[in-house]
Amino acid sequence: STQSNGRQLPNIFPITMASPSPRKRTRSQTGPSPKKLKGDHDVEALRDIANRMRILSVEATTKAGSGHPSSCSSMAELLAVMFFDKTGMRFNPQDPRNINNDRFILSKGHCAPILYAAWHEAGLLPREEVLKLREFGNDLEGHPTPRLSFVDLATGSLGQGLNAAAGMAYAAKHIDKRETRYWCLMGDGESAEGAVWEAMNFASFYHLDNLVAIIDINRLGQSDATPLQHHLDIYKARCEAFGWHAITVDGHNVEEIIAAYEEAGATKDKPTIVLAKTFKGHAFKSIEDQLNWHGKALGGDTERVLTDLKAALSDGQDGKRLSVNHPTTTYESPVDIEYKLPCNYTMGQEVATRNAYGTALVDLGRADGDNNRVVAGDADVKNSTMSIGFYKAFPNKFVECFIAEQNLVGVGLGLSALGKIPFVSTFSAFFARAYDHIRMGAISLGNVKFVGSHCGVSIGEDGPSQMALEDLAMFRAIPNLTVLYPCDAVSTTKAVELAANNKGMFFIRISRPNAKVIYSNDEVFELGKFKTIRSSTSDQIAIFGGGVTTHEAIAAADKLAAEGINVRVIDMFSVKPADKETILAAAQATNGRLLTVEDHYPEGGLHETVSSVIAENGVNAKVYSLAVNEIPRSGKPNELLAHYQIDAQGIYNKVKKILG
């Protein structure tokens, strides 16, 4: 068969990857559903809208020379009913981000052309703009991004839309008490992603009956048939096992879709998923349900397909039109607040930065009050990250995501899309599992504040699986993301305050061991600025530290000073953006002798931050490094710091060696 390789599925599935699925109905045979619809629904107009959206998707992708018209075609009726029937969304198309609107996330982002066609039908986008699809400089890109006012989250890395939609639905139901609804349309191929099932579990646990998911089950992936093809019974059993109300429909039958959406609206206490049997390239003669059309414009088949689609319009010309349904409720929008956090520590007091984070987060929640913008989320380690204080103080604004880090990040992005300021925390190492979600968060212009605890070998006996030693490199690589690395309770408080008051994604690296307070409560911290703790006019070398190694550097400096050796100690509070002026000034003052000390692997952390500034500015300087240079093992924190020579004695020895 040209449709698959005949590969057998595991025995638990009594199906094989065989030839095209038999049609339940063809387009010409599609007739009224046996279900009786309630109220007035203009079925003919909805069919026309679906076909007009197909037409515009084909025209736009043909003009662009690339795109996914066949994947767009399989979801046309699903989208038409969602946008234009009263069982679907309520929204103001001229103000897509209005808080009163229902929201839609297209998780299968490669179908952007039909999303743009829908917003053209709704009256927001001119047709000529849609026909500029994929052109350089045009915001109508190959996959949707929030450069467009009607896009809340960037999608296209598949399997992520439902996480964000669940976060939005959670905020509306449990935090803001709004009756707005949230819709997410996925492809069948992406339902293999684990993140989808993390979101499914989350949504049912929190009874998100304001969430409607749709899977466009068109049977074909990019290079082969999908694992379950058109076996909707298996999809349904899986979704029901995850606590969802599941409805199966013919995804090209408008009446069945209307009935399903109406049923979704009436379902209480659990989310609804519509499992739609569709066909890739539906209504494209000789292309429908055929492999090897994924991601391809129709080329020479365009005119033939367009002729057929136009002939299917109800009046033989342009077809009937409908208006969208506007919101019927009004809610107040939250206000912008300039947060100012109290700071009540004493010099020399020993406080772990994770504990200071917990205190600052509670203070931030108090400052936010009933505004409900500041929220917190965690992955079942809130008694280690110390976000537990926020959970106890503001349980209605705390989102427990359990051990599902991809969903934790995705939910945070959904909260961010609704104007929240989410602080999401877990062990820093575990953010690696959600790295693609974080990457997509940057493309989504997200406002999530990531807080990672248990960094480096300083956590001690738990061992390397728990030690974040790659996290600085990981987060530094994300565009437009700020990386802060506080070393004491005061700088941690200021880091939380800066993150809350500045839009954009942040990563705050917090530590487990107690650390002495070295800054006064009124110390001013800025983005892009380090803190010079020790300096003189005769500094022989500059030592750059962060977090726990800042304290070790201070101790080493004191020991060296006792021998008449002056060194400069710099606390790299703002790792990204880095403080170029301080780095260059240190190089000039010390005859180009710089040393970075980090509880992190050598790659991508403090050393490469300093080295890149030196290299970019053509400075004649040598940047030495002390770092964790192998996969570590369990041990006491002081043993591990000493073993990797990132404690005070190791720094002292390294400086003595450098200075000869």
XYZ file of C-alpha atoms in Angstrom:
660
model
C 0.000 0.000 0.000
C 1.119 3.554 -0.649
C -0.572 4.524 2.610
C 1.658 2.718 5.093
C 4.362 0.153 5.425
C 2.046 -2.539 6.745
C 3.779 -2.492 10.110
C 1.944 -4.389 12.855
C 0.918 -2.574 16.015
C 1.481 -4.180 19.431
C -0.981 -6.912 20.295
C -2.873 -4.645 22.688
C -4.247 -2.909 19.598
C -6.211 -5.241 17.292
C -5.451 -3.064 14.259
C -2.758 -2.724 11.632
C -1.325 0.149 9.662
C -3.231 -0.627 6.517
C -4.709 1.192 3.555
C -6.890 4.326 3.790
C -9.647 4.258 6.372
C -13.096 3.555 4.911
C -15.166 6.690 4.706
C -18.067 7.143 7.075
C -19.415 9.729 4.633
C -17.985 11.495 1.635
C -18.465 15.207 1.195
C -21.238 14.697 -1.353
C -22.963 12.193 0.957
C -22.772 14.259 4.130
C -26.313 14.809 5.316
C -28.119 15.827 8.479
C -26.975 14.173 11.664
C -29.446 11.886 13.397
C -29.058 14.134 16.472
C -31.722 16.804 16.668
C -30.193 20.236 17.150
C -31.579 22.657 19.696
C -32.269 26.231 18.600
C -31.349 27.971 15.370
C -28.095 27.050 13.616
C -27.288 28.087 10.071
C -25.684 24.842 8.965
C -25.426 25.897 5.337
C -23.592 29.098 6.237
C -21.176 27.186 8.478
C -20.394 24.812 5.599
C -19.744 27.810 3.385
C -17.408 29.338 5.975
C -15.483 26.072 6.217
C -15.024 25.946 2.455
C -14.075 29.619 2.190
C -11.424 29.035 4.838
C -10.161 26.083 2.795
C -10.049 28.281 -0.294
C -8.048 31.024 1.411
C -5.679 28.473 2.985
C -5.002 26.937 -0.422
C -4.515 30.332 -2.083
C -2.180 31.593 0.657
C -0.015 28.467 0.749
C 0.164 28.269 -3.039
C 1.308 31.889 -3.189
C 3.852 31.234 -0.432
C 5.023 28.050 -2.122
C 4.868 26.166 1.183
C 2.588 25.399 4.090
C 0.051 22.812 5.175
C -3.195 23.160 3.189
C -4.135 19.485 3.557
C -3.865 19.652 7.358
C -5.872 22.890 7.332
C -8.618 21.253 5.339
C -9.227 18.479 7.850
C -10.152 20.961 10.606
C -12.237 23.467 8.621
C -15.689 22.492 9.908
C -14.404 22.184 13.484
C -13.086 25.736 13.325
C -16.095 27.177 11.510
C -18.516 25.992 14.184
C -16.195 27.094 16.990
C -15.859 30.630 15.619
C -19.326 31.268 14.221
C -21.950 29.101 15.926
C -23.489 30.013 19.262
C -22.284 26.690 20.701
C -18.710 27.842 20.140
C -16.681 30.815 21.330
C -17.875 34.223 22.442
C -15.361 36.947 21.641
C -14.846 40.431 20.285
C -12.815 40.051 17.071
C -11.669 43.675 17.192
C -10.213 43.190 20.687
C -8.914 39.612 20.780
C -7.154 39.879 24.146
C -10.095 41.371 25.992
C -10.441 39.642 29.347
C -14.136 38.928 28.643
C -13.364 36.828 25.569
C -13.247 33.083 25.278
C -9.810 32.070 23.983
C -8.588 29.583 21.389
C -5.180 27.936 21.151
C -4.280 26.160 17.923
C -1.880 23.532 19.213
C -1.277 22.139 15.724
C 0.439 25.388 14.804
C 1.384 24.277 11.300
C -2.267 24.913 10.421
C -1.746 28.639 10.858
C -3.193 29.458 7.402
C -6.699 28.361 8.375
C -6.390 30.186 11.703
C -5.630 33.350 9.745
C -8.515 32.565 7.405
C -10.850 32.272 10.407
C -9.820 35.687 11.691
C -10.338 37.058 8.195
C -13.863 35.624 8.271
C -14.340 37.231 11.696
C -13.473 40.630 10.232
C -10.054 41.261 11.773
C -7.628 40.422 8.968
C -7.892 41.753 5.410
C -7.704 39.069 2.749
C -4.638 40.644 1.182
C -2.771 40.281 4.481
C -3.528 36.567 4.673
C -2.130 36.213 1.156
C 1.205 37.535 2.466
C 1.556 34.332 4.490
C 5.173 33.459 5.338
C 6.613 36.591 3.746
C 9.627 38.090 5.499
C 8.553 40.970 7.730
C 4.915 39.844 7.830
C 3.536 38.743 11.196
C 1.434 36.036 9.534
C 4.203 33.491 9.892
C 4.365 29.785 9.113
C 3.388 29.017 12.712
C 1.447 31.520 14.839
C 3.126 33.752 17.418
C 1.837 36.460 19.781
C 3.150 39.116 17.444
C -0.471 38.780 16.363
C -3.099 40.131 18.728
C -5.293 37.044 18.405
C -2.522 34.570 19.284
C -1.928 33.990 22.992
C 0.826 31.378 22.731
C 3.284 30.417 20.025
C 2.677 26.870 18.846
C 4.236 24.564 16.315
C 6.417 22.530 18.611
C 3.653 20.004 18.945
C 1.985 18.824 22.114
C 2.153 22.081 24.062
C -1.096 23.910 23.410
C -3.217 21.968 25.889
C -0.852 22.748 28.781
C -1.304 26.475 28.224
C -5.050 26.176 27.624
C -5.362 24.279 30.905
C -3.460 27.037 32.689
C -5.815 29.644 31.269
C -8.870 27.617 32.197
C -7.521 27.117 35.727
C -7.006 30.868 36.160
C -10.540 31.669 35.001
C -12.268 28.978 37.093
C -10.264 28.897 40.304
C -8.565 32.288 40.617
C -10.681 34.889 38.818
C -14.053 33.090 39.000
C -14.883 33.996 35.401
C -17.224 32.065 33.121
C -15.032 32.410 30.055
C -14.191 29.224 28.162
C -10.973 27.956 26.645
C -10.615 25.926 23.479
C -7.636 23.965 22.211
C -7.431 22.116 18.899
C -4.747 19.449 18.543
C -3.645 17.076 15.847
C -3.801 13.325 16.329
C -0.054 12.948 15.821
C 0.804 15.247 18.713
C -1.373 13.230 21.080
C 1.623 10.901 21.381
C 3.444 13.622 23.345
C 3.652 13.033 27.091
C 2.963 16.704 27.781
C -0.546 16.266 26.381
C -1.331 13.626 28.987
C 0.211 15.710 31.763
C -2.296 18.405 30.787
C -5.138 15.871 30.558
C -4.403 14.696 34.097
C -4.160 18.266 35.405
C -7.408 19.408 33.776
C -9.492 16.534 35.103
C -7.982 16.758 38.605
C -9.015 20.409 38.813
C -12.453 19.818 37.208
C -11.867 22.298 34.386
C -15.307 22.154 32.813
C -14.527 25.470 31.079
C -11.950 23.710 28.896
C -12.800 22.098 25.556
C -10.111 20.150 23.711
C -10.521 18.862 20.181
C -8.378 16.280 18.442
C -8.428 16.469 14.657
C -8.006 12.758 13.957
C -7.152 12.861 10.275
C -5.216 9.572 10.405
C -2.024 10.715 8.690
C 1.139 12.123 10.196
C 4.067 13.584 8.295
C 5.733 10.432 7.023
C 3.339 7.669 7.986
C -0.074 6.937 9.392
C -0.557 7.822 13.055
C -0.419 4.903 15.525
C -4.174 4.683 16.170
C -5.332 5.907 12.764
C -9.137 6.214 12.934
C -9.758 3.993 15.961
C -11.751 6.565 17.891
C -12.842 3.912 20.381
C -9.271 3.664 21.695
C -8.883 7.445 21.820
C -12.183 7.664 23.697
C -11.231 4.994 26.231
C -7.915 6.705 26.943
C -9.453 10.130 27.401
C -12.184 8.789 29.652
C -9.547 6.968 31.714
C -7.950 10.375 32.294
C -11.238 11.732 33.630
C -12.508 13.623 30.578
C -15.944 13.659 29.035
C -15.211 12.327 25.533
C -17.438 12.808 22.481
C -16.795 11.210 19.072
C -17.984 12.930 15.912
C -17.648 12.997 12.164
C -15.395 16.034 11.979
C -16.782 17.083 8.608
C -20.426 16.944 9.686
C -21.475 20.375 10.894
C -24.575 19.118 12.730
C -22.581 16.571 14.729
C -20.010 19.201 15.657
C -22.714 21.625 16.801
C -24.257 18.901 18.955
C -20.854 18.033 20.451
C -20.028 21.638 21.310
C -23.461 22.071 22.849
C -22.900 18.953 24.943
C -19.495 20.270 25.996
C -21.089 23.482 27.205
C -23.586 21.556 29.296
C -21.012 19.222 30.853
C -20.114 20.110 34.426
C -17.284 19.145 36.759
C -14.990 17.726 34.080
C -13.311 18.922 30.876
C -14.620 17.823 27.497
C -12.677 16.453 24.558
C -14.176 16.189 21.069
C -12.616 13.347 19.083
C -13.242 14.191 15.446
C -12.771 11.670 12.663
C -11.518 13.728 9.742
C -9.566 13.287 6.543
C -6.386 15.077 5.645
C -6.945 17.100 2.494
C -10.715 16.733 2.843
C -12.517 17.887 -0.334
C -9.234 17.888 -2.306
C -9.911 15.296 -5.034
C -7.048 12.759 -5.441
C -5.266 14.318 -2.440
C -7.694 13.517 0.369
C -6.420 10.821 2.772
C -3.196 10.345 0.814
C 0.317 10.283 2.249
C 3.121 12.578 1.081
C 1.055 15.763 1.059
C 2.056 16.940 4.522
C 3.619 20.398 4.486
C 3.244 20.851 0.738
C 1.462 23.533 -1.223
C -0.834 22.113 -3.888
C 1.158 23.466 -6.807
C -0.289 22.308 -10.114
C -3.367 20.903 -8.385
C -4.361 24.291 -7.001
C -6.766 25.458 -9.694
C -8.590 22.143 -9.862
C -9.048 22.053 -6.088
C -10.162 25.683 -5.934
C -12.722 25.101 -8.676
C -14.248 22.217 -6.724
C -14.302 24.183 -3.451
C -15.942 27.220 -5.027
C -18.546 25.025 -6.687
C -19.490 23.676 -3.254
C -20.481 27.130 -1.940
C -24.209 27.416 -1.413
C -24.951 30.133 -3.943
C -22.338 29.096 -6.457
C -20.466 32.324 -5.800
C -19.183 33.386 -2.380
C -21.575 31.603 -0.037
C -23.364 32.752 3.090
C -21.722 34.578 6.002
C -22.202 34.744 9.759
C -21.081 37.086 12.510
C -19.281 35.959 15.651
C -21.002 35.728 19.023
C -19.887 38.422 21.457
C -19.340 38.011 25.222
C -22.388 38.458 27.428
C -20.509 39.054 30.697
C -18.111 41.799 31.769
C -15.205 41.434 34.180
C -12.755 43.932 35.603
C -9.179 43.793 34.381
C -6.355 43.664 36.938
C -4.277 46.813 37.387
C -0.539 47.300 37.046
C 1.233 47.611 40.383
C 4.791 48.683 41.091
C 5.731 46.142 43.724
C 7.956 47.172 46.635
C 8.924 44.340 48.949
C 9.953 44.698 52.592
C 13.490 43.616 53.417
C 14.172 43.000 57.111
C 17.421 41.126 57.487
C 20.495 41.813 59.612
C 24.083 41.715 58.409
C 25.635 38.347 59.144
C 22.276 36.603 59.595
C 22.331 33.134 58.018
C 19.450 32.500 55.638
C 19.284 30.119 52.693
C 18.336 31.931 49.519
C 15.526 29.413 48.992
C 14.057 30.488 52.335
C 14.439 34.144 51.408
C 12.627 33.382 48.153
C 9.714 31.866 50.070
C 9.472 34.945 52.281
C 9.696 37.360 49.344
C 7.024 35.453 47.445
C 4.589 35.749 50.347
C 5.346 39.468 50.641
C 4.734 39.815 46.919
C 1.373 38.083 47.283
C 0.416 40.510 50.038
C 1.467 43.469 47.902
C -0.671 42.134 45.049
C -3.732 41.707 47.298
C -7.023 41.114 45.511
C -5.507 42.122 42.177
C -4.781 38.415 41.625
C -1.959 38.971 39.166
C 0.782 37.300 41.196
C 0.371 33.525 41.250
C 2.724 30.693 42.096
C 3.089 27.154 40.840
C 5.213 24.199 41.853
C 5.889 20.572 40.973
C 5.330 18.878 44.337
C 8.526 20.256 45.890
C 7.029 23.362 47.469
C 8.439 22.404 50.865
C 11.916 22.384 49.309
C 11.683 25.421 47.034
C 9.891 27.126 49.929
C 6.987 28.274 47.808
C 4.954 26.471 50.459
C 4.632 29.767 52.339
C 2.704 31.244 49.413
C 0.587 28.103 49.232
C -0.389 28.501 52.874
C -0.996 32.254 52.645
C -2.807 32.319 49.290
C -4.095 28.823 48.475
C -6.472 30.231 45.847
C -3.525 31.701 43.911
C -1.235 28.664 44.165
C -1.245 26.048 41.389
C 0.099 22.643 42.370
C 1.111 20.894 39.158
C 2.606 17.817 40.821
C 5.479 15.930 39.207
C 4.833 17.088 35.659
C 7.355 19.791 34.810
C 6.313 20.212 31.185
C 2.805 20.971 32.338
C 4.139 23.234 35.101
C 5.843 25.429 32.518
C 2.949 25.240 30.055
C 0.410 26.156 32.728
C 2.661 29.062 33.696
C 2.639 30.274 30.103
C -1.150 30.039 30.016
C -1.393 32.073 33.221
C 1.021 34.591 31.728
C -1.121 34.892 28.590
C -4.036 36.039 30.766
C -1.950 38.804 32.342
C -0.805 36.901 35.424
C 2.721 37.115 36.834
C 3.441 33.445 37.526
C 6.399 32.354 39.656
C 6.928 28.660 38.918
C 9.434 26.719 40.964
C 11.009 23.293 41.161
C 14.464 21.819 41.550
C 16.465 23.644 38.939
C 17.667 20.401 37.362
C 14.105 19.367 36.591
C 13.461 22.376 34.377
C 15.606 20.542 31.825
C 12.677 18.193 31.230
C 10.574 21.173 30.152
C 13.235 22.933 28.103
C 11.286 22.975 24.855
C 8.318 24.532 26.646
C 10.661 27.202 28.029
C 12.085 27.758 24.535
C 8.586 28.173 23.140
C 7.801 30.493 26.046
C 10.357 32.930 24.704
C 8.749 32.812 21.254
C 5.421 33.334 23.037
C 6.747 36.569 24.601
C 5.934 34.988 27.954
C 6.076 36.607 31.372
C 6.884 33.535 33.464
C 9.359 33.735 36.336
C 11.239 30.436 36.736
C 12.791 29.802 40.130
C 15.183 26.876 40.444
C 16.417 25.559 43.767
C 18.926 22.842 44.719
C 21.659 24.122 42.453
C 25.126 22.660 42.219
C 27.115 20.312 44.423
C 26.351 22.486 47.438
C 23.118 20.525 47.943
C 25.309 17.699 49.242
C 24.285 14.109 49.812
C 21.383 13.847 47.349
C 23.827 13.265 44.512
C 24.156 14.301 40.872
C 20.616 13.524 39.686
C 19.372 16.341 41.919
C 22.234 18.789 41.318
C 21.548 21.474 38.730
C 24.911 21.985 37.037
C 23.676 22.883 33.547
C 20.891 25.314 34.403
C 22.765 28.577 33.871
C 23.818 27.420 30.414
C 20.301 26.274 29.651
C 18.575 29.498 30.643
C 21.303 31.818 29.276
C 20.647 30.342 25.833
C 16.994 31.426 25.828
C 16.534 34.795 24.063
C 15.105 37.715 26.039
C 15.285 35.776 29.302
C 16.934 37.411 32.326
C 19.096 35.283 34.629
C 19.557 36.396 38.244
C 21.777 34.593 40.758
C 21.383 36.052 44.273
C 23.871 35.142 46.989
C 22.029 36.237 50.146
C 18.568 36.977 51.504
C 18.622 40.657 50.561
C 19.674 40.079 46.945
C 17.091 37.283 46.674
C 14.331 39.650 47.791
C 15.504 42.220 45.265
C 15.609 39.559 42.535
C 11.972 38.640 43.179
C 11.008 42.314 43.161
C 12.836 42.942 39.883
C 11.251 39.897 38.257
C 7.757 40.964 39.313
C 8.187 44.523 38.086
C 9.778 43.767 34.715
C 7.902 42.072 31.897
C 9.532 39.063 30.345
C 10.815 35.673 31.365
C 13.240 35.385 34.292
C 15.265 32.621 35.888
C 16.248 33.040 39.530
C 18.814 30.519 40.792
C 18.425 29.858 44.511
C 20.465 27.623 46.789
C 19.923 25.160 49.621
C 22.692 26.019 52.158
C 22.412 28.845 54.631
C 24.315 31.961 53.568
C 25.304 35.058 55.506
C 23.546 38.305 54.689
C 26.197 40.575 53.189
C 24.047 43.409 51.837
C 22.122 46.070 53.718
C 18.351 46.082 53.352
C 18.426 49.294 51.327
C 21.036 48.058 48.836
C 19.945 48.821 45.262
C 20.122 46.016 42.699
C 19.689 46.484 38.956
C 19.315 44.288 35.923
C 22.598 44.048 34.065
C 24.679 45.046 37.093
C 27.060 43.058 39.290
C 28.097 44.007 42.821
C 31.733 44.724 43.583
C 32.226 43.579 47.181
C 35.992 43.992 47.577
C 38.214 46.352 45.621
C 41.297 48.491 45.942
C 43.679 50.420 43.741
C 46.149 47.518 43.888
C 44.006 44.514 43.065
C 46.097 41.761 41.515
C 43.222 39.624 40.284
C 39.425 39.798 40.103
C 37.367 36.878 41.396
C 33.849 36.492 39.997
C 31.421 34.406 42.014
C 27.713 33.755 42.217
C 25.481 32.334 44.895
C 27.466 30.107 47.263
C 30.797 30.833 45.570
C 30.467 34.560 46.266
C 30.832 33.776 49.963
C 33.754 31.457 49.311
C 35.413 34.189 47.241
C 35.001 36.678 50.105
C 36.610 34.234 52.539
C 39.483 33.597 50.125
C 39.961 37.336 49.637
C 40.194 37.877 53.380
C 42.830 35.149 53.646
C 44.825 36.635 50.771
C 44.544 40.145 52.216
C 46.123 38.880 55.412
C 49.183 38.081 53.277
C 49.151 41.503 51.633
C 47.536 40.326 48.409
C 44.604 42.480 47.365
C 41.987 40.912 45.134
C 38.733 42.216 43.714
C 35.593 40.220 44.544
C 32.597 40.583 42.246
C 29.151 39.086 42.838
C 27.547 38.214 39.479
C 23.995 38.960 40.614
C 22.764 39.581 37.061
C 24.281 36.815 34.953
C 22.202 37.856 31.961
C 22.315 40.627 30.963
C 25.891 40.715 32.192
C 27.644 43.785 33.553
C 30.127 44.474 30.762
C 31.437 47.658 32.339
C 32.369 45.917 35.580
C 34.048 43.043 33.744
C 36.104 45.365 31.555
C 37.015 47.605 34.473
C 38.183 44.582 36.452
C 40.329 43.410 33.553
C 41.953 46.814 33.274
C 42.542 47.143 37.014
C 44.147 43.699 37.413
C 46.364 43.573 34.307
C 43.931 41.161 32.708
C 43.832 38.537 35.456
C 40.289 37.266 36.033
C 39.025 34.140 37.806
C 35.476 32.771 37.735
C 34.303 30.370 40.435
C 31.011 28.559 39.941
C 28.978 25.722 41.368
C 28.142 24.668 37.815
C 29.747 22.806 34.965
C 32.396 24.841 33.081
C 30.225 25.155 29.985
C 27.739 27.972 29.632
C 27.883 29.470 33.105
C 29.821 32.255 34.819
C 33.124 31.549 33.058
C 31.644 31.739 29.585
C 29.670 34.846 30.540
C 32.839 36.701 31.522
C 34.908 35.208 28.697
C 32.425 36.261 26.026
C 32.554 39.898 27.203
C 36.348 39.835 27.126
C 36.413 38.255 23.650
C 33.768 40.550 22.176
C 35.641 43.648 23.328
C 39.076 42.502 22.212
C 40.573 42.860 25.679
C 43.959 41.321 26.408
C 42.980 39.294 29.455
C 43.150 35.737 30.743
C 39.980 34.310 32.283
C 40.761 31.399 34.596
C 38.086 28.991 35.769
C 37.157 26.944 38.794
C 34.050 24.819 38.233
C 32.601 21.346 38.701
C 34.535 19.609 35.956
C 33.026 16.125 36.111
C 29.809 14.363 37.050
C 29.869 14.608 40.856
C 28.789 12.163 43.532
C 27.169 12.316 46.944
C 28.979 13.935 49.819
C 28.688 16.654 52.396
C 28.438 20.148 50.875
C 31.796 21.271 52.281
C 33.463 18.067 51.051
C 32.150 18.574 47.534
C 33.036 22.281 47.374
C 36.549 21.379 48.530
C 36.876 18.471 46.102
C 36.106 20.706 43.137
C 38.255 23.518 44.544
C 35.397 25.997 44.542
C 35.629 26.628 48.276
C 37.703 29.368 49.929
C 40.825 27.206 50.155
C 40.556 26.116 46.529
C 40.169 29.737 45.408
C 43.117 30.789 47.586
C 45.297 28.057 46.072
C 44.276 28.966 42.517
C 45.033 32.657 43.023
C 48.435 31.878 44.507
C 49.222 29.661 41.520
C 48.097 32.308 39.007
C 50.136 35.004 40.706
C 53.169 32.730 40.881
